[in-house]
Short mmCIF file of C-alpha atoms in Angstrom, two decimals:
data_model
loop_
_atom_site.label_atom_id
_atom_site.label_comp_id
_atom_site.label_asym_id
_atom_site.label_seq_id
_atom_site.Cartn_x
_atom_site.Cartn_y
_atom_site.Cartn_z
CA UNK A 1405 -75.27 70.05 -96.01
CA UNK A 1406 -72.67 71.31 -93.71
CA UNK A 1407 -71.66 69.54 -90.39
CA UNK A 1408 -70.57 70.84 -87.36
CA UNK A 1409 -67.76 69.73 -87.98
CA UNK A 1410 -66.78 71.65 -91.14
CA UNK A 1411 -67.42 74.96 -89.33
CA UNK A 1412 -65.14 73.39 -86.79
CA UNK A 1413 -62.32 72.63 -88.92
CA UNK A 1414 -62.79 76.12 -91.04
CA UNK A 1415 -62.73 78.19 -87.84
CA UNK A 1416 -60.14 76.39 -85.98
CA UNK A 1417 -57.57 76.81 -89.29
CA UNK A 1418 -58.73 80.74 -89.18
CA UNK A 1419 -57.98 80.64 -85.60
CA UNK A 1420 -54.87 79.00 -85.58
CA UNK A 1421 -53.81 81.49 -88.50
CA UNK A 1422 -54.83 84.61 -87.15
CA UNK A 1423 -53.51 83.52 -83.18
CA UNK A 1424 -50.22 82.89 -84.60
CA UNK A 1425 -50.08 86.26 -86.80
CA UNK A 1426 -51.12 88.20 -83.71
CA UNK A 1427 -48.77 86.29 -81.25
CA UNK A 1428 -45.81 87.48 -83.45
CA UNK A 1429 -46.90 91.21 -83.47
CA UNK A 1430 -47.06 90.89 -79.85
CA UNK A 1431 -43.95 88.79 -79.38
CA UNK A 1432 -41.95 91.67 -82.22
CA UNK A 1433 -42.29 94.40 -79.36
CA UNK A 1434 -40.21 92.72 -76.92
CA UNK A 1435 -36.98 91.74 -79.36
CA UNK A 1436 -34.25 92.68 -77.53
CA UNK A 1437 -34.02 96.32 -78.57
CA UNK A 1438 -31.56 98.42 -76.86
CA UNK A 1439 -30.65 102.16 -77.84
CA UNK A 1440 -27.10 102.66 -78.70
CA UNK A 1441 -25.96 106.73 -77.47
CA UNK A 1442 -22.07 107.93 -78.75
CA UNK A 1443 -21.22 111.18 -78.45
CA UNK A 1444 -18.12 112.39 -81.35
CA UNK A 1445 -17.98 109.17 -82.68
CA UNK A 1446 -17.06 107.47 -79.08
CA UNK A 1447 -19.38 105.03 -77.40
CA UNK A 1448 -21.20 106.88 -74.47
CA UNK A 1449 -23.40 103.89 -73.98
CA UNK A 1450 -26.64 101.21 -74.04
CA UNK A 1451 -29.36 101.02 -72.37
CA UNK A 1452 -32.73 99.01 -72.91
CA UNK A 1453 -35.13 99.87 -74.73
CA UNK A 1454 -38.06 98.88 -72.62
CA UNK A 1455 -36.86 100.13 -69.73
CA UNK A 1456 -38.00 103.93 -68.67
CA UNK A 1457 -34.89 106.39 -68.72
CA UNK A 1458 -34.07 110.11 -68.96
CA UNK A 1459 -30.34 110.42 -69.94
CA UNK A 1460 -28.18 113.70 -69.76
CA UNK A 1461 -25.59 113.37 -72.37
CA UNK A 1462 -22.75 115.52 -72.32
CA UNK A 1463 -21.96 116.60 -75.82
CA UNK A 1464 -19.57 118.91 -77.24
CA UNK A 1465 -22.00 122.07 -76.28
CA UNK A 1466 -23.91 121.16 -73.64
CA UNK A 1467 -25.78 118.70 -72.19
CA UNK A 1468 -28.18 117.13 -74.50
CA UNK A 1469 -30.67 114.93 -72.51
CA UNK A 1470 -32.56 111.75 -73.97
CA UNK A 1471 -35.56 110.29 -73.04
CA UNK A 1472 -36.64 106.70 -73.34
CA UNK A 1473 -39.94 105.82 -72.66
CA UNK A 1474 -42.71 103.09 -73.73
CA UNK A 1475 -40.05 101.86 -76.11
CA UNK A 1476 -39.16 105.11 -77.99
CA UNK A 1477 -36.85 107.62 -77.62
CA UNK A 1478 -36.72 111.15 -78.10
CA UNK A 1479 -34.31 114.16 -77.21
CA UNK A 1480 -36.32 116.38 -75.55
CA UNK A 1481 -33.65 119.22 -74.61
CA UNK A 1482 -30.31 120.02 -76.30
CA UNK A 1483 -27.72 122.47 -76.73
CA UNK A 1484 -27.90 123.55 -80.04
CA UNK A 1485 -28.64 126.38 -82.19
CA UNK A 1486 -31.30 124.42 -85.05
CA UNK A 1487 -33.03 121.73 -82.71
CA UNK A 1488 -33.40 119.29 -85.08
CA UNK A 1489 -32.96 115.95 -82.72
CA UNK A 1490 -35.83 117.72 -80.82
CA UNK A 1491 -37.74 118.04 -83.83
CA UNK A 1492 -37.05 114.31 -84.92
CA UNK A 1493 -39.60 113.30 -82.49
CA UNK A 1494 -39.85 110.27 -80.95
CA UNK A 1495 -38.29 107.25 -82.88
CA UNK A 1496 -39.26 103.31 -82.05
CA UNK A 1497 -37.89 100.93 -84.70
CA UNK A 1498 -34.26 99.22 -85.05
CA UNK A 1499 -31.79 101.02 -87.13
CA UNK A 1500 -33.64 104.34 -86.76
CA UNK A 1501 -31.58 107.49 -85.48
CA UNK A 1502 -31.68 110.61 -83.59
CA UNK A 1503 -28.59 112.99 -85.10
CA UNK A 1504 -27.77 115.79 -83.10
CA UNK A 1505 -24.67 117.14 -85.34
CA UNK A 1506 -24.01 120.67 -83.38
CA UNK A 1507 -23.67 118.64 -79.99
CA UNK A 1508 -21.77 115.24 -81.64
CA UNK A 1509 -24.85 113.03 -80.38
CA UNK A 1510 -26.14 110.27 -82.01
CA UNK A 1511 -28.81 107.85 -80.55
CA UNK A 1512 -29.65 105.21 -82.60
CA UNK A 1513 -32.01 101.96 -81.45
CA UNK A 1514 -30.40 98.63 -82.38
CA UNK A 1515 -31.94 94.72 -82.61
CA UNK A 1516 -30.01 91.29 -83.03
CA UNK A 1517 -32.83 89.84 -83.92
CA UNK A 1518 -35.26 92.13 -86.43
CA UNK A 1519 -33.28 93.44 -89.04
CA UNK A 1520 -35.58 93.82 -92.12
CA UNK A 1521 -35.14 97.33 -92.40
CA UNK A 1522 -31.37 98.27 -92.96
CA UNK A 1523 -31.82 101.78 -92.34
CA UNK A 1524 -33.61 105.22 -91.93
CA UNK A 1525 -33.40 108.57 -93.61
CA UNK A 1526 -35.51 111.14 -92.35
CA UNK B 174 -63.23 45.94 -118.21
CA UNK B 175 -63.26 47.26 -114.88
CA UNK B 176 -59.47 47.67 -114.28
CA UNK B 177 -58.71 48.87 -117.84
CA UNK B 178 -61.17 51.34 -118.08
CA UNK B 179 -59.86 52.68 -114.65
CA UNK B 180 -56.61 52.81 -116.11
CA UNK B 181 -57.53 55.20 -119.15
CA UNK B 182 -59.66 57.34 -116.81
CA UNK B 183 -56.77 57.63 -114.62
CA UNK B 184 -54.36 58.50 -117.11
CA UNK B 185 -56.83 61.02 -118.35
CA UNK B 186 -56.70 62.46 -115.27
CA UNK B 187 -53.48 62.90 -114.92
CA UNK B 188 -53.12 64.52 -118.51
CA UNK B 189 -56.04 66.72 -116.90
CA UNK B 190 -54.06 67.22 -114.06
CA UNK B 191 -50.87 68.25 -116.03
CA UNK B 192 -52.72 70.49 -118.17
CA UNK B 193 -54.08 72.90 -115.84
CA UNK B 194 -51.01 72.72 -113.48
CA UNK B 195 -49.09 74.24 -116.62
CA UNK B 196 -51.51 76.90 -117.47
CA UNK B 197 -51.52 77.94 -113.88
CA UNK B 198 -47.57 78.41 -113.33
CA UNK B 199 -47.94 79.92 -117.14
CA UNK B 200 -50.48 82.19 -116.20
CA UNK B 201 -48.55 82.82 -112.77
CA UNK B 202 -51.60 84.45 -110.75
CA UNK B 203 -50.79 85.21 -107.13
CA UNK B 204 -52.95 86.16 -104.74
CA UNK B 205 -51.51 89.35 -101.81
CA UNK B 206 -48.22 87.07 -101.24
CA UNK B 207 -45.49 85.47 -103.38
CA UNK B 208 -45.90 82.17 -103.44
CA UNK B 209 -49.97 81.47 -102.72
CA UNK B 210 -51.88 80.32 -106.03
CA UNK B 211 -55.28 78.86 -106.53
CA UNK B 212 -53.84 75.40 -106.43
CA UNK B 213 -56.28 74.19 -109.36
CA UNK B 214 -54.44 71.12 -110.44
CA UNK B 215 -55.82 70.36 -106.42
CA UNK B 216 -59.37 70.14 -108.02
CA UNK B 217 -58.44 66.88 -110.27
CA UNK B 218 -56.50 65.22 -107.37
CA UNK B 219 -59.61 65.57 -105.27
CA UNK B 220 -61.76 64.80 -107.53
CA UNK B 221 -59.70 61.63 -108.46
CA UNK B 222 -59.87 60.63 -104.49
CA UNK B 223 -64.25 61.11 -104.64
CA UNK B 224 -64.47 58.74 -107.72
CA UNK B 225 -61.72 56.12 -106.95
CA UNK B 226 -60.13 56.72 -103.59
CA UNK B 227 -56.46 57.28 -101.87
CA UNK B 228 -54.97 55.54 -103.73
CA UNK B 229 -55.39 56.25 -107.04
CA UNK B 230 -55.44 60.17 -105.66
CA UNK B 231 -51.89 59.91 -104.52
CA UNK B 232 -51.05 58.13 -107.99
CA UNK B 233 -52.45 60.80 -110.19
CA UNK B 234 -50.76 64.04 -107.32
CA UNK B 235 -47.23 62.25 -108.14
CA UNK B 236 -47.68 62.16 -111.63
CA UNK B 237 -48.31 65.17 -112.25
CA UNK B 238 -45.79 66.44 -110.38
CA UNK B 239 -43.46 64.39 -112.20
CA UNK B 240 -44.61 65.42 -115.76
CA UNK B 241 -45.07 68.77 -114.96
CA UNK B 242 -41.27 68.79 -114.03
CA UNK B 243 -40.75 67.87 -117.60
CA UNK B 244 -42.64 70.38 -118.96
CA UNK B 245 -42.10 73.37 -116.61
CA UNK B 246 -39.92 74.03 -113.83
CA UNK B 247 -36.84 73.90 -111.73
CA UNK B 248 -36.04 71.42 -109.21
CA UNK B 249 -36.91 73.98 -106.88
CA UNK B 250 -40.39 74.30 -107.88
CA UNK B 251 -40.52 70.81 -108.33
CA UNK B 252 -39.62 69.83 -104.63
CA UNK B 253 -42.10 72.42 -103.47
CA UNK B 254 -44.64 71.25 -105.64
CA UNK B 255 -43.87 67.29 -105.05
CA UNK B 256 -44.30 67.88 -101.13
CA UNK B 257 -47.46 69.49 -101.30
CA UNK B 258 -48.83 67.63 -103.02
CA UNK B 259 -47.90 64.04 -101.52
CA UNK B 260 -48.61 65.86 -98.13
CA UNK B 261 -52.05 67.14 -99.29
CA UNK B 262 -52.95 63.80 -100.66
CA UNK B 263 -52.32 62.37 -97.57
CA UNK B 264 -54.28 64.53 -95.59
CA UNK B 265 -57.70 64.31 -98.02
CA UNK B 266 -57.31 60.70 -98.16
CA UNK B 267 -57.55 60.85 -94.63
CA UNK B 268 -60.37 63.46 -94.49
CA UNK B 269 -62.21 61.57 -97.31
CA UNK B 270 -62.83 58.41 -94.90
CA UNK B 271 -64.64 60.70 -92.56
CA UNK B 272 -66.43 62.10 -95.68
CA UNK B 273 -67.28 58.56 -96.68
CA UNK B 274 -68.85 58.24 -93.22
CA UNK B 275 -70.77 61.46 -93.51
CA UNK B 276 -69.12 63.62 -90.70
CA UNK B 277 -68.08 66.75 -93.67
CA UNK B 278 -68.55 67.71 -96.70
CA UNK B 279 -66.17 67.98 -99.60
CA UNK B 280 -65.20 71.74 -99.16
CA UNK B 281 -63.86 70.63 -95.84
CA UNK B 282 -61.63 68.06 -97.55
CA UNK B 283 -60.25 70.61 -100.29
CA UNK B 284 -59.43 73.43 -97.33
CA UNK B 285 -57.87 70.43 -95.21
CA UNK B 286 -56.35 69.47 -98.80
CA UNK B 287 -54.96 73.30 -99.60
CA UNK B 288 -53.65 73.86 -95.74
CA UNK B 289 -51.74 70.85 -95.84
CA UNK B 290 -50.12 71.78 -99.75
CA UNK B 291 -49.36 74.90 -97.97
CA UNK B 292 -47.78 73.46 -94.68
CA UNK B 293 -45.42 71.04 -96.58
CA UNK B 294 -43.97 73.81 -99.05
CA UNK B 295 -43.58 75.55 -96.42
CA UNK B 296 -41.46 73.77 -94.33
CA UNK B 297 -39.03 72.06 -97.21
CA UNK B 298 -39.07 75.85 -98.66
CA UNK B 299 -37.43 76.85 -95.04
CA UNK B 300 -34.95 73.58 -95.81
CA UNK B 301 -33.92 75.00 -99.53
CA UNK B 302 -34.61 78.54 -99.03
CA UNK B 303 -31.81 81.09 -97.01
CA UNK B 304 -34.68 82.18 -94.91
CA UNK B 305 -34.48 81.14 -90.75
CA UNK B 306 -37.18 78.71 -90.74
CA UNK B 307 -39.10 80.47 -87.90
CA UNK B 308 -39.58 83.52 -90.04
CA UNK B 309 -41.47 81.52 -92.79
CA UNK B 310 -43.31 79.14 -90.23
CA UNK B 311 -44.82 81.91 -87.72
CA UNK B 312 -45.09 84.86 -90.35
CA UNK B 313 -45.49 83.46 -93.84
CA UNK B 314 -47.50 80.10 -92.49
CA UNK B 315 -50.31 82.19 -90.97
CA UNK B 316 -51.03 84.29 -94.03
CA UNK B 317 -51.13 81.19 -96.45
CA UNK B 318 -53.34 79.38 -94.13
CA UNK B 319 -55.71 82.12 -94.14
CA UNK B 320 -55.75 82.81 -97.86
CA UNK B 321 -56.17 78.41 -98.45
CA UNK B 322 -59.64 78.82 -96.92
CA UNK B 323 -61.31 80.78 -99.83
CA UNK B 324 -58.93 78.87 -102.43
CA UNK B 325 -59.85 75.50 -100.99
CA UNK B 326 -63.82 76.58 -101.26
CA UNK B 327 -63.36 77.32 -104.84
CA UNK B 328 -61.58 74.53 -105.91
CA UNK B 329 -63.74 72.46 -103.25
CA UNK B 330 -66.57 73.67 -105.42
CA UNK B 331 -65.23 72.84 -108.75
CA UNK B 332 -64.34 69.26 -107.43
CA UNK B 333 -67.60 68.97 -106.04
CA UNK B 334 -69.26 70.00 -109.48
CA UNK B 335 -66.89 67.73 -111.58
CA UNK B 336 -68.20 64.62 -109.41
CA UNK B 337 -71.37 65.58 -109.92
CA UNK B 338 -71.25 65.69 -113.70
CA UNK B 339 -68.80 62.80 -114.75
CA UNK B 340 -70.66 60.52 -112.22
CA UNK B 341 -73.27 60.27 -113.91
CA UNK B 342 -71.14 59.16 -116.78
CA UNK B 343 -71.85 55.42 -117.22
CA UNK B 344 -68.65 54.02 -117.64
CA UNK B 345 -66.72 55.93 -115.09
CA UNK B 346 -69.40 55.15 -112.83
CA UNK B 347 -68.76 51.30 -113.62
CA UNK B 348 -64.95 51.72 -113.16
CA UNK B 349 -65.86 52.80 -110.17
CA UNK B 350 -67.44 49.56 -109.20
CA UNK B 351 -71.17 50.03 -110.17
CA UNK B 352 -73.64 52.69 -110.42
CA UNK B 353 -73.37 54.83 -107.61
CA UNK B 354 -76.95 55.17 -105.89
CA UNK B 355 -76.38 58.71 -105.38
CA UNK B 356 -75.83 59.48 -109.11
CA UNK B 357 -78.78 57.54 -110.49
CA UNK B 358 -82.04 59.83 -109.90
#
């Protein structure tokens, strides 16, 4: 009843389908990403997302030093009293933010291309 | 006889056509995604290409889009639905010669049929729509694709049923051009 040739057509639609659907969820990892650091409201700097880093920011405090690594970033040592960039943990999607409000340091991951998600509140 | 039967059976058609492609956008089921029906006005077009070929498919698909547009919808919906269904003509007509010569079977045609109603909104959505049109080609495209294989089995089935049942109906079959050999045991 069935050909070859239907199971050819069915499979090579499911195929094509699912090929494309997993080339854009690997293609969505490498969107020009870039994480955005300012310390009291003044640009300290950008740096790529992709790219391994440790960064020792110098905040009001202290030194507040960021880590960026397999595409995330965390702060993994800062000079405040309450911790809570630390305890942010690591953060990997555009628009989300590490606030460090005792030291003045914000680190926040920005795209030009993905922006379906306007923002995050932890 | 022969060409004015075919004419009331075609118009029939059509009237069969418009009919369920109202209830449908009434009813306005959607399956996991905005946008992806059952496509069951699909069955009649196919079902109009089995008995009496292309052309009178292609007839019937613009017709129906056309009176549907008086009935219900925008011109929005009505471009959408116009392109699909011109492109998905196309495409079963062309599927239905190698089902003439044996190569698949009529499911095949309706999947081929539903991909190709899915492709063509598609792409003149991503011309009316605000959307970049590489979002909705390489992330809404795939999901529609997938979810026209088990809608284009089901209404693959019902086509395949219909045919089965009105040809055996004598005067369709001789509007058709004779008794059909595969209809008379």
């Amino acid at each position: 009843m069935f050909s070859r040739y239907d199971f050819l057509i069915w499979i090579s639609i499911a195929i094509l389908a699912l090929g494309v659907m997993f080339f854009n969820q690997q293609m969505s990892a490498y969107s020009g990403e870039e994480v955005q650091v300012s310390v009291n409201n003044e640009k300290y700097g950008v740096f790529p997302l992709q790219e391994d880093n440790v960064l020792e920011v110098e905040g009001v405090n202290g030194i507040t030093r960021v880590e960026i690594s397999d595409g995330r970033v965390r702060v993994t040592h800062s000079a405040c009293p309450d911790k809570i960039c630390i305890y942010t943990s690591w953060i990997h999607r555009p628009n989300q933010t590490i606030v460090c409000l005792p030291n003045r340091v914000v680190v926040k991951i920005t795209s030009e291309s993905q922006q379906d998600i306007d923002l995050y509140t932890n | 006889m022969h060409k004015t039967t075919k004419l009331v059976y075609l118009a029939l058609l059509v009237t069969f056509a418009v009919v369920i492609h109202t209830i449908e956008s009434a009813l306005g089921i959607t399956l996991l995604v905005p946008g992806a029906k059952l496509g069951l006005a699909n069955i009649i077009t196919l079902l109009t290409i089995l008995l009496y070929g292309f052309k009178s498919g292609m007839v019937v698909a613009v017709m129906r889009c056309f009176i549907s547009f008086l009935i219900v919808g925008n011109p929005f919906t009505f471009s959408l639905s116009l392109s699909g269904a011109v492109f998905s003509t196309l495409i079963m007509g062309l599927a239905f010669i190698f089902y003439k010569k044996g190569f698949i079977n009529v499911l095949t045609i309706s999947i081929l049929g539903a991909a190709a109603h899915n492709t063509a909104q598609v792409i003149v959505a991503s011309f009316v729509v605000q959307i970049p049109y590489y979002t909705l080609l390489s992330f809404y495209l795939p999901v529609l694709l997938l979810i026209a294989l088990p809608t284009g089995v089901f209404t693959g089935l019902a086509a395949m049923y219909l045919h089965r049942l009105v040809g055996k109906n004598m005067a369709i079959s001789r509007s058709m051009g004779g008794v059909k050999k595969e209809f008379t045991k």
